[in-house]
Structure formats: C-alpha cells, structure tokens
C-alpha cells in the first residue's frame, strides 16, 4: 500500500509537484501517466525518500520510506536504470545488494532468471549493457528483497516490444499475487494494457485519477457543428474544458450537458457522441492539454474539469 498525501515540491520559484494525493492498493497496478516534465519522477523520488517534499507526506505500508527498517524488503524501487555501478557485473551488482539487504544469495539466481538475464549476460559488466538490459537488471534489483510493493519509473524505456510484453506479464502476476505496483510512463499504450488504475499528472498537478475503465467511460464528448467557432465560444462560456480533436471538439462533459449548451446557444450540431471509443489517448491528450490552468483536485474516479 502506498499513500501519497498532498505532496508539493518547489525548486525556488518553480513548482515541480503541487498538492498531489493518491493511493495504491494491494492487488493493483497503478499507472502514473503524464508527459515529460509533468512531475512523475519527482513524486516517485519523494515516495522513496530521495527528495524531501516541501510539504505533504508519503508512506509505504504505513511508514515514510526512510523509517522502513530494511526498505528493500518492503518496496522494490527502480528509478534510474543507469544508476548501477558500471564496473560491476550484473551478478556482482545483485550479490552486493543481497548482502546489504540480508537476502540469501540463491535469490540472486532466482531474480536473474525471472528478468531473463542469462548466465552470460550476468557475467558481463554493466557498462556493456544495453538500456533494456539495465532495465531488466534494475527490475531484478527491485525484486531481490521479495517486496510486496514496487515503484518503477519508466521501466519500459529501452525495452523492445517483446520485452515490454514480458514486463507487463511480470507486473500483472506480481499484482495478482497481492502486490502493489506503481508504474510511471509518458507512453499511454504501455500503461493502458497493464494498469487497473490510473493517476494522470500534468504540470505538476493531478488532472484525473480512478479506475481505468471508469476514466475511459468518462473521457468526455466529441462534438461538431458547421459553425465550430460559435460552438467553441458557447462551450467556453459554459465553463467547459474544450480541446481540438481530429474528429471535432473534445469536451470534458457528458453528451447531455454539451447538447444543452449547444441548444441554448442556437448552434446546430452535426455530431454529438461520447469520446470513450477513442481510448486513453484522447483522455490523455485532453487532460494534459487542459493542465495545469484548469486542473482542480477532485475525488478519485472523477475526471477533473
Ligand atoms: P517527469 O518525471 O514527469 O518527466 P520530473 O518530475 O522529472 O517530471 O520534473 C518535473 C519538473 O520539475 C520539471 O519541470 C523539472 O524540470 C523540474 N525539476 C525536477 N528536478 C529538479 C531539480 N532537481 N531542480 C530543479 N527543477 C527540477
């Protein structure tokens, strides 16, 4: 279980993360989504005690990371796959970590096997690893202490499609056995396939969170009119968030609300339908386009309007 409560991080006058709150429950994979620079890494670093928050708090299994007696046994962390010592072999990296954590050395072979690093790869120095191999080693390191929680920042970076497919299976299996996974990505497809819940961040603020299926169902409305300018103006006057979509305007409201606004403004519509069919991509684009100016925190399960 991960609990993030009103985390804020400021660097001088720049706010990297503002008032971010969410929970990750056992048995679930939470996808932490947002474009580059949105604040994902900063939030994850605060969860893992590497960056002190300006305000707010985060706990893993009820305690701040820094107060966990042997953190690697509670939470496996992969924040930067390139952070491993380049002069050590993969096996040495894990053996040193196992000794630090008090984990049996046999576990090193188990996790090497689990992440698909064979004996030859394990004997090579990390400096000779591709980014994909470093991610696998980082994941092996995260799994080494047999934790119940995983925090992984962009773990699919550098993996080929087969590797991404493999990782999804591994994370799904981890969660299905009662584990808690928080997984960040700037790529929607990577997360859409594996996550149960989504937390979407833009400009340092949460713009939507909830069950993936609920969020997709609440992806807004696609609407078109011959007089697009009049429609857009009416929607703006009604205080709705509007963004351009290849098929028309994407509005963060249901079809009833959008239809009523158009009727009241005397705009004849040529199309009005739920946007859900377009998948997460539309939701993601709409939300991140709207952030941060219009983002206001709302309870879980709501798309913030
Ligand atoms: P993401 O992981 O979503 O790509 P980050 O959390 O890395 O985003 O960054 C969020 C914002 O905080 C960015 O604007 C970034 O430039 C800024 N930032 C991150 N770390 C620092 C730092 N150490 N000093 C100053 N600004 C930072």
mmCIF file of C-alpha atoms and ligand atoms in Angstrom:
data_model
loop_
_atom_site.group_PDB
_atom_site.id
_atom_site.type_symbol
_atom_site.label_atom_id
_atom_site.label_comp_id
_atom_site.label_asym_id
_atom_site.label_seq_id
_atom_site.Cartn_x
_atom_site.Cartn_y
_atom_site.Cartn_z
ATOM 1 C CA UNK A 1 0.000 0.000 0.000
ATOM 2 C CA UNK A 2 1.314 3.432 -0.982
ATOM 3 C CA UNK A 3 -0.315 6.583 0.376
ATOM 4 C CA UNK A 4 0.580 9.960 -1.051
ATOM 5 C CA UNK A 5 -0.929 12.938 0.763
ATOM 6 C CA UNK A 6 -0.820 16.448 -0.602
ATOM 7 C CA UNK A 7 2.762 16.260 -1.775
ATOM 8 C CA UNK A 8 4.232 19.518 -3.014
ATOM 9 C CA UNK A 9 7.785 20.138 -4.218
ATOM 10 C CA UNK A 10 9.133 23.548 -5.085
ATOM 11 C CA UNK A 11 12.554 24.298 -6.515
ATOM 12 C CA UNK A 12 12.996 28.004 -5.820
ATOM 13 C CA UNK A 13 10.050 29.644 -7.538
ATOM 14 C CA UNK A 14 9.370 26.638 -9.744
ATOM 15 C CA UNK A 15 6.700 24.221 -8.536
ATOM 16 C CA UNK A 16 7.529 20.720 -9.811
ATOM 17 C CA UNK A 17 4.700 18.940 -7.950
ATOM 18 C CA UNK A 18 1.671 20.552 -6.346
ATOM 19 C CA UNK A 19 -0.790 19.054 -3.899
ATOM 20 C CA UNK A 20 -0.573 15.501 -5.260
ATOM 21 C CA UNK A 21 -2.602 12.838 -3.434
ATOM 22 C CA UNK A 22 -3.339 9.221 -4.379
ATOM 23 C CA UNK A 23 -3.362 5.680 -3.024
ATOM 24 C CA UNK A 24 -2.084 2.433 -4.499
ATOM 25 C CA UNK A 25 -3.788 -0.665 -3.119
ATOM 26 C CA UNK A 26 -2.537 -4.260 -2.849
ATOM 27 C CA UNK A 27 -3.526 -6.372 -5.839
ATOM 28 C CA UNK A 28 -3.438 -3.462 -8.263
ATOM 29 C CA UNK A 29 -1.170 -1.900 -10.844
ATOM 30 C CA UNK A 30 -1.429 1.889 -10.824
ATOM 31 C CA UNK A 31 -0.255 3.629 -13.973
ATOM 32 C CA UNK A 32 1.246 7.038 -13.263
ATOM 33 C CA UNK A 33 0.880 8.873 -16.530
ATOM 34 C CA UNK A 34 1.978 12.244 -17.768
ATOM 35 C CA UNK A 35 4.084 13.945 -20.399
ATOM 36 C CA UNK A 36 7.781 14.594 -19.787
ATOM 37 C CA UNK A 37 8.316 17.193 -17.095
ATOM 38 C CA UNK A 38 4.876 16.576 -15.554
ATOM 39 C CA UNK A 39 6.291 15.669 -12.129
ATOM 40 C CA UNK A 40 6.241 11.853 -12.151
ATOM 41 C CA UNK A 41 9.877 11.284 -11.160
ATOM 42 C CA UNK A 42 9.789 13.997 -8.524
ATOM 43 C CA UNK A 43 6.709 12.399 -6.944
ATOM 44 C CA UNK A 44 8.308 8.947 -7.012
ATOM 45 C CA UNK A 45 11.532 10.284 -5.533
ATOM 46 C CA UNK A 46 9.522 11.800 -2.693
ATOM 47 C CA UNK A 47 7.759 8.455 -2.110
ATOM 48 C CA UNK A 48 11.170 6.774 -1.894
ATOM 49 C CA UNK A 49 12.726 9.317 0.465
ATOM 50 C CA UNK A 50 15.233 10.619 -2.096
ATOM 51 C CA UNK A 51 13.756 14.100 -2.458
ATOM 52 C CA UNK A 52 12.376 15.857 0.627
ATOM 53 C CA UNK A 53 8.918 17.294 -0.040
ATOM 54 C CA UNK A 54 8.257 20.994 0.502
ATOM 55 C CA UNK A 55 5.007 19.884 2.142
ATOM 56 C CA UNK A 56 2.847 16.785 2.364
ATOM 57 C CA UNK A 57 3.830 13.213 3.084
ATOM 58 C CA UNK A 58 4.095 9.768 1.531
ATOM 59 C CA UNK A 59 4.071 6.374 3.216
ATOM 60 C CA UNK A 60 4.714 2.807 2.110
ATOM 61 C CA UNK A 61 2.961 0.177 4.214
ATOM 62 C CA UNK A 62 2.074 2.904 6.697
ATOM 63 C CA UNK A 63 5.540 4.371 7.184
ATOM 64 C CA UNK A 64 7.669 7.023 5.492
ATOM 65 C CA UNK A 65 10.237 5.247 3.308
ATOM 66 C CA UNK A 66 13.126 6.461 5.448
ATOM 67 C CA UNK A 67 11.601 4.866 8.523
ATOM 68 C CA UNK A 68 11.324 1.404 6.965
ATOM 69 C CA UNK A 69 13.768 -0.877 8.801
ATOM 70 C CA UNK A 70 15.020 -2.688 5.676
ATOM 71 C CA UNK A 71 13.356 -0.806 2.814
ATOM 72 C CA UNK A 72 14.324 -3.252 0.056
ATOM 73 C CA UNK A 73 12.297 -5.985 1.795
ATOM 74 C CA UNK A 74 9.166 -3.801 1.732
ATOM 75 C CA UNK A 75 9.420 -1.858 -1.502
ATOM 76 C CA UNK A 76 11.381 -2.538 -4.666
ATOM 77 C CA UNK A 77 12.462 0.646 -6.384
ATOM 78 C CA UNK A 78 13.624 1.274 -9.932
ATOM 79 C CA UNK A 79 14.022 4.986 -10.549
ATOM 80 C CA UNK A 80 17.026 5.209 -12.842
ATOM 81 C CA UNK A 81 18.261 2.141 -14.680
ATOM 82 C CA UNK A 82 21.561 3.866 -15.480
ATOM 83 C CA UNK A 83 22.392 4.404 -11.811
ATOM 84 C CA UNK A 84 24.060 0.979 -11.403
ATOM 85 C CA UNK A 85 27.820 0.771 -10.900
ATOM 86 C CA UNK A 86 29.170 0.416 -14.455
ATOM 87 C CA UNK A 87 32.283 -1.567 -13.447
ATOM 88 C CA UNK A 88 30.416 -4.410 -11.747
ATOM 89 C CA UNK A 89 28.881 -7.363 -13.496
ATOM 90 C CA UNK A 90 25.141 -7.837 -13.271
ATOM 91 C CA UNK A 91 25.604 -10.710 -10.855
ATOM 92 C CA UNK A 92 28.022 -8.725 -8.652
ATOM 93 C CA UNK A 93 25.548 -5.840 -8.516
ATOM 94 C CA UNK A 94 22.834 -8.129 -7.206
ATOM 95 C CA UNK A 95 25.153 -10.065 -4.878
ATOM 96 C CA UNK A 96 26.282 -6.845 -3.178
ATOM 97 C CA UNK A 97 22.664 -5.713 -2.863
ATOM 98 C CA UNK A 98 21.620 -9.114 -1.470
ATOM 99 C CA UNK A 99 24.311 -8.884 1.221
ATOM 100 C CA UNK A 100 23.191 -5.342 2.142
ATOM 101 C CA UNK A 101 19.573 -6.447 2.420
ATOM 102 C CA UNK A 102 20.354 -9.702 4.218
ATOM 103 C CA UNK A 103 18.867 -11.750 1.393
ATOM 104 C CA UNK A 104 20.022 -15.295 0.652
ATOM 105 C CA UNK A 105 22.399 -15.397 -2.353
ATOM 106 C CA UNK A 106 20.226 -18.030 -4.002
ATOM 107 C CA UNK A 107 17.712 -15.254 -4.571
ATOM 108 C CA UNK A 108 20.213 -13.620 -6.976
ATOM 109 C CA UNK A 109 19.875 -16.535 -9.391
ATOM 110 C CA UNK A 110 16.117 -16.554 -8.992
ATOM 111 C CA UNK A 111 15.726 -12.895 -9.921
ATOM 112 C CA UNK A 112 18.252 -13.106 -12.766
ATOM 113 C CA UNK A 113 16.142 -15.919 -14.146
ATOM 114 C CA UNK A 114 12.918 -14.009 -13.534
ATOM 115 C CA UNK A 115 14.073 -10.980 -15.557
ATOM 116 C CA UNK A 116 15.589 -13.043 -18.349
ATOM 117 C CA UNK A 117 19.271 -12.209 -17.797
ATOM 118 C CA UNK A 118 21.045 -15.468 -18.588
ATOM 119 C CA UNK A 119 24.416 -16.604 -17.173
ATOM 120 C CA UNK A 120 26.409 -14.943 -19.979
ATOM 121 C CA UNK A 121 24.644 -11.593 -19.525
ATOM 122 C CA UNK A 122 25.015 -11.813 -15.736
ATOM 123 C CA UNK A 123 28.812 -12.186 -16.160
ATOM 124 C CA UNK A 124 29.128 -9.038 -18.273
ATOM 125 C CA UNK A 125 29.946 -5.649 -16.811
ATOM 126 C CA UNK A 126 27.055 -3.250 -16.570
ATOM 127 C CA UNK A 127 28.856 -0.711 -18.768
ATOM 128 C CA UNK A 128 28.404 -3.155 -21.656
ATOM 129 C CA UNK A 129 24.652 -3.492 -21.043
ATOM 130 C CA UNK A 130 22.064 -2.010 -23.370
ATOM 131 C CA UNK A 131 19.411 0.193 -21.765
ATOM 132 C CA UNK A 132 16.963 -2.706 -21.986
ATOM 133 C CA UNK A 133 19.381 -4.976 -20.090
ATOM 134 C CA UNK A 134 19.874 -2.261 -17.467
ATOM 135 C CA UNK A 135 16.125 -2.067 -17.020
ATOM 136 C CA UNK A 136 16.000 -5.827 -16.526
ATOM 137 C CA UNK A 137 18.832 -5.634 -14.002
ATOM 138 C CA UNK A 138 17.087 -2.732 -12.260
ATOM 139 C CA UNK A 139 13.912 -4.784 -12.057
ATOM 140 C CA UNK A 140 15.886 -7.755 -10.700
ATOM 141 C CA UNK A 141 17.326 -5.428 -8.056
ATOM 142 C CA UNK A 142 13.829 -4.171 -7.187
ATOM 143 C CA UNK A 143 12.539 -7.748 -6.826
ATOM 144 C CA UNK A 144 15.551 -9.037 -4.893
ATOM 145 C CA UNK A 145 14.176 -8.439 -1.396
ATOM 146 C CA UNK A 146 10.878 -10.111 -2.315
ATOM 147 C CA UNK A 147 8.959 -6.898 -1.550
ATOM 148 C CA UNK A 148 5.175 -6.504 -1.597
ATOM 149 C CA UNK A 149 5.382 -3.092 -3.278
ATOM 150 C CA UNK A 150 7.115 -1.953 -6.471
ATOM 151 C CA UNK A 151 7.817 1.657 -7.514
ATOM 152 C CA UNK A 152 9.088 1.785 -11.088
ATOM 153 C CA UNK A 153 9.863 4.956 -13.043
ATOM 154 C CA UNK A 154 9.556 4.446 -16.808
ATOM 155 C CA UNK A 155 10.684 0.792 -16.613
ATOM 156 C CA UNK A 156 9.764 0.122 -20.237
ATOM 157 C CA UNK A 157 12.309 2.652 -21.550
ATOM 158 C CA UNK A 158 14.781 0.844 -23.758
ATOM 159 C CA UNK A 159 12.852 -2.429 -23.829
ATOM 160 C CA UNK A 160 11.868 -3.846 -27.189
ATOM 161 C CA UNK A 161 8.208 -4.782 -27.823
ATOM 162 C CA UNK A 162 8.818 -8.344 -26.683
ATOM 163 C CA UNK A 163 10.464 -7.005 -23.511
ATOM 164 C CA UNK A 164 7.539 -4.679 -22.828
ATOM 165 C CA UNK A 165 5.111 -7.567 -23.257
ATOM 166 C CA UNK A 166 7.194 -9.685 -20.874
ATOM 167 C CA UNK A 167 7.345 -6.913 -18.279
ATOM 168 C CA UNK A 168 3.579 -6.418 -18.368
ATOM 169 C CA UNK A 169 3.114 -10.098 -17.619
ATOM 170 C CA UNK A 170 5.571 -9.931 -14.743
ATOM 171 C CA UNK A 171 3.897 -6.883 -13.174
ATOM 172 C CA UNK A 172 0.406 -8.288 -13.684
ATOM 173 C CA UNK A 173 1.446 -11.504 -11.994
ATOM 174 C CA UNK A 174 3.063 -9.579 -9.131
ATOM 175 C CA UNK A 175 -0.170 -7.646 -8.531
ATOM 176 C CA UNK A 176 -2.379 -10.719 -8.937
ATOM 177 C CA UNK A 177 -0.450 -12.328 -6.093
ATOM 178 C CA UNK A 178 -1.374 -9.376 -3.857
ATOM 179 C CA UNK A 179 1.446 -6.993 -4.660
ATOM 180 C CA UNK A 180 1.134 -3.229 -5.126
ATOM 181 C CA UNK A 181 2.663 -1.678 -8.252
ATOM 182 C CA UNK A 182 3.165 1.998 -9.079
ATOM 183 C CA UNK A 183 4.481 2.349 -12.598
ATOM 184 C CA UNK A 184 5.144 5.590 -14.458
ATOM 185 C CA UNK A 185 5.169 6.206 -18.167
ATOM 186 C CA UNK A 186 4.844 9.029 -20.665
ATOM 187 C CA UNK A 187 3.522 6.478 -23.187
ATOM 188 C CA UNK A 188 -0.131 5.630 -22.882
ATOM 189 C CA UNK A 189 -0.089 2.276 -24.605
ATOM 190 C CA UNK A 190 2.475 0.870 -22.214
ATOM 191 C CA UNK A 191 0.284 1.550 -19.224
ATOM 192 C CA UNK A 192 -3.159 1.049 -20.737
ATOM 193 C CA UNK A 193 -2.511 -2.647 -21.218
ATOM 194 C CA UNK A 194 -1.449 -3.434 -17.659
ATOM 195 C CA UNK A 195 -2.879 -0.858 -15.241
ATOM 196 C CA UNK A 196 -6.072 -1.253 -13.199
ATOM 197 C CA UNK A 197 -5.979 2.303 -12.005
ATOM 198 C CA UNK A 198 -4.595 5.479 -13.470
ATOM 199 C CA UNK A 199 -3.223 8.636 -11.945
ATOM 200 C CA UNK A 200 -2.717 11.273 -14.619
ATOM 201 C CA UNK A 201 -0.458 14.232 -13.882
ATOM 202 C CA UNK A 202 0.092 17.377 -15.938
ATOM 203 C CA UNK A 203 2.065 20.475 -14.969
ATOM 204 C CA UNK A 204 2.747 19.042 -11.503
ATOM 205 C CA UNK A 205 -0.937 18.545 -10.639
ATOM 206 C CA UNK A 206 -3.224 15.531 -10.761
ATOM 207 C CA UNK A 207 -5.679 16.023 -13.617
ATOM 208 C CA UNK A 208 -7.518 12.712 -13.299
ATOM 209 C CA UNK A 209 -7.409 9.536 -11.273
ATOM 210 C CA UNK A 210 -9.515 6.459 -10.795
ATOM 211 C CA UNK A 211 -10.239 3.044 -12.237
ATOM 212 C CA UNK A 212 -9.018 2.791 -15.796
ATOM 213 C CA UNK A 213 -12.412 1.664 -17.056
ATOM 214 C CA UNK A 214 -14.237 4.490 -15.266
ATOM 215 C CA UNK A 215 -11.828 7.022 -16.663
ATOM 216 C CA UNK A 216 -12.288 5.695 -20.168
ATOM 217 C CA UNK A 217 -16.058 5.823 -19.753
ATOM 218 C CA UNK A 218 -15.761 9.417 -18.595
ATOM 219 C CA UNK A 219 -13.478 10.523 -21.378
ATOM 220 C CA UNK A 220 -15.813 13.327 -22.400
ATOM 221 C CA UNK A 221 -17.778 14.130 -25.514
ATOM 222 C CA UNK A 222 -16.849 14.606 -29.135
ATOM 223 C CA UNK A 223 -18.974 17.323 -30.708
ATOM 224 C CA UNK A 224 -19.068 19.032 -34.110
ATOM 225 C CA UNK A 225 -21.034 21.855 -35.656
ATOM 226 C CA UNK A 226 -20.816 23.579 -39.002
ATOM 227 C CA UNK A 227 -20.276 26.791 -37.057
ATOM 228 C CA UNK A 228 -17.376 25.476 -34.989
ATOM 229 C CA UNK A 229 -16.404 28.916 -33.668
ATOM 230 C CA UNK A 230 -19.884 29.579 -32.237
ATOM 231 C CA UNK A 231 -19.916 26.126 -30.629
ATOM 232 C CA UNK A 232 -16.500 26.617 -29.089
ATOM 233 C CA UNK A 233 -17.476 30.048 -27.742
ATOM 234 C CA UNK A 234 -20.687 28.672 -26.208
ATOM 235 C CA UNK A 235 -18.832 25.804 -24.536
ATOM 236 C CA UNK A 236 -16.228 28.184 -23.150
ATOM 237 C CA UNK A 237 -18.962 30.477 -21.821
ATOM 238 C CA UNK A 238 -20.463 27.455 -20.050
ATOM 239 C CA UNK A 239 -17.109 26.914 -18.330
ATOM 240 C CA UNK A 240 -16.354 23.574 -20.035
ATOM 241 C CA UNK A 241 -12.846 22.472 -20.969
ATOM 242 C CA UNK A 242 -12.535 22.214 -24.751
ATOM 243 C CA UNK A 243 -9.680 20.878 -26.834
ATOM 244 C CA UNK A 244 -9.235 20.102 -30.510
ATOM 245 C CA UNK A 245 -9.578 16.554 -31.635
ATOM 246 C CA UNK A 246 -9.088 15.154 -35.124
ATOM 247 C CA UNK A 247 -12.822 14.376 -35.196
ATOM 248 C CA UNK A 248 -14.128 17.676 -33.796
ATOM 249 C CA UNK A 249 -14.046 19.291 -30.371
ATOM 250 C CA UNK A 250 -13.368 17.176 -27.289
ATOM 251 C CA UNK A 251 -15.279 18.451 -24.273
ATOM 252 C CA UNK A 252 -14.808 17.352 -20.660
ATOM 253 C CA UNK A 253 -18.528 16.863 -20.004
ATOM 254 C CA UNK A 254 -21.176 14.293 -20.868
ATOM 255 C CA UNK A 255 -23.281 14.438 -24.044
ATOM 256 C CA UNK A 256 -26.377 15.780 -22.211
ATOM 257 C CA UNK A 257 -24.514 18.804 -20.902
ATOM 258 C CA UNK A 258 -22.876 19.554 -24.243
ATOM 259 C CA UNK A 259 -26.168 19.157 -26.151
ATOM 260 C CA UNK A 260 -27.923 21.567 -23.804
ATOM 261 C CA UNK A 261 -25.220 24.194 -24.151
ATOM 262 C CA UNK A 262 -25.465 23.948 -27.953
ATOM 263 C CA UNK A 263 -29.274 24.181 -27.886
ATOM 264 C CA UNK A 264 -29.222 27.200 -25.575
ATOM 265 C CA UNK A 265 -26.744 28.915 -27.900
ATOM 266 C CA UNK A 266 -28.784 28.037 -31.005
ATOM 267 C CA UNK A 267 -25.891 26.106 -32.581
ATOM 268 C CA UNK A 268 -26.934 23.206 -34.842
ATOM 269 C CA UNK A 269 -24.788 20.135 -34.201
ATOM 270 C CA UNK A 270 -23.583 17.752 -36.866
ATOM 271 C CA UNK A 271 -22.212 15.221 -34.378
ATOM 272 C CA UNK A 272 -22.536 14.527 -30.642
ATOM 273 C CA UNK A 273 -21.209 11.340 -29.017
ATOM 274 C CA UNK A 274 -19.213 10.002 -26.038
ATOM 275 C CA UNK A 275 -15.467 10.130 -26.686
ATOM 276 C CA UNK A 276 -14.795 6.822 -24.890
ATOM 277 C CA UNK A 277 -14.265 4.820 -28.079
ATOM 278 C CA UNK A 278 -11.089 6.746 -28.804
ATOM 279 C CA UNK A 279 -9.387 5.173 -25.828
ATOM 280 C CA UNK A 280 -6.988 6.523 -23.349
ATOM 281 C CA UNK A 281 -5.106 8.606 -25.852
ATOM 282 C CA UNK A 282 -7.909 11.132 -26.217
ATOM 283 C CA UNK A 283 -8.347 11.305 -22.489
ATOM 284 C CA UNK A 284 -4.651 11.786 -22.009
ATOM 285 C CA UNK A 285 -4.378 14.468 -24.669
ATOM 286 C CA UNK A 286 -7.421 16.320 -23.405
ATOM 287 C CA UNK A 287 -6.299 16.213 -19.806
ATOM 288 C CA UNK A 288 -2.728 17.182 -20.395
ATOM 289 C CA UNK A 289 -3.805 19.958 -22.771
ATOM 290 C CA UNK A 290 -6.045 21.313 -20.019
ATOM 291 C CA UNK A 291 -3.329 21.196 -17.339
ATOM 292 C CA UNK A 292 -2.333 22.966 -15.283
ATOM 293 C CA UNK A 293 -4.501 26.081 -15.508
ATOM 294 C CA UNK A 294 -7.893 24.382 -15.218
ATOM 295 C CA UNK A 295 -6.876 21.488 -13.000
ATOM 296 C CA UNK A 296 -8.577 21.305 -9.631
ATOM 297 C CA UNK A 297 -8.310 18.243 -7.403
ATOM 298 C CA UNK A 298 -11.464 16.161 -7.142
ATOM 299 C CA UNK A 299 -12.177 12.810 -5.504
ATOM 300 C CA UNK A 300 -10.914 9.572 -7.030
ATOM 301 C CA UNK A 301 -12.791 8.359 -10.069
ATOM 302 C CA UNK A 302 -13.543 11.804 -11.378
ATOM 303 C CA UNK A 303 -12.098 13.411 -14.439
ATOM 304 C CA UNK A 304 -11.170 16.895 -13.283
ATOM 305 C CA UNK A 305 -12.914 19.581 -15.274
HETATM 306 P P1 LIG B 1 8.685 13.735 -15.217
HETATM 307 O O1 LIG B 1 9.266 12.633 -14.406
HETATM 308 O O2 LIG B 1 7.193 13.691 -15.272
HETATM 309 O O3 LIG B 1 9.288 13.843 -16.586
HETATM 310 P P2 LIG B 1 10.050 15.449 -13.331
HETATM 311 O O4 LIG B 1 9.495 15.059 -12.014
HETATM 312 O O5 LIG B 1 11.400 14.921 -13.696
HETATM 313 O O6 LIG B 1 8.997 15.128 -14.478
HETATM 314 O O7 LIG B 1 10.134 17.038 -13.398
HETATM 315 C C1 LIG B 1 9.065 17.893 -13.030
HETATM 316 C C2 LIG B 1 9.516 19.329 -13.095
HETATM 317 O O8 LIG B 1 10.426 19.591 -12.039
HETATM 318 C C3 LIG B 1 10.228 19.696 -14.385
HETATM 319 O O9 LIG B 1 9.852 20.993 -14.739
HETATM 320 C C4 LIG B 1 11.678 19.619 -13.982
HETATM 321 O O10 LIG B 1 12.446 20.478 -14.782
HETATM 322 C C5 LIG B 1 11.642 20.086 -12.545
HETATM 323 N N1 LIG B 1 12.730 19.522 -11.725
HETATM 324 C C6 LIG B 1 12.916 18.206 -11.447
HETATM 325 N N2 LIG B 1 14.001 18.033 -10.659
HETATM 326 C C7 LIG B 1 14.507 19.275 -10.432
HETATM 327 C C8 LIG B 1 15.635 19.783 -9.692
HETATM 328 N N3 LIG B 1 16.444 18.966 -9.010
HETATM 329 N N4 LIG B 1 15.838 21.121 -9.696
HETATM 330 C C9 LIG B 1 15.011 21.954 -10.359
HETATM 331 N N5 LIG B 1 13.929 21.545 -11.074
HETATM 332 C C10 LIG B 1 13.684 20.232 -11.117
#
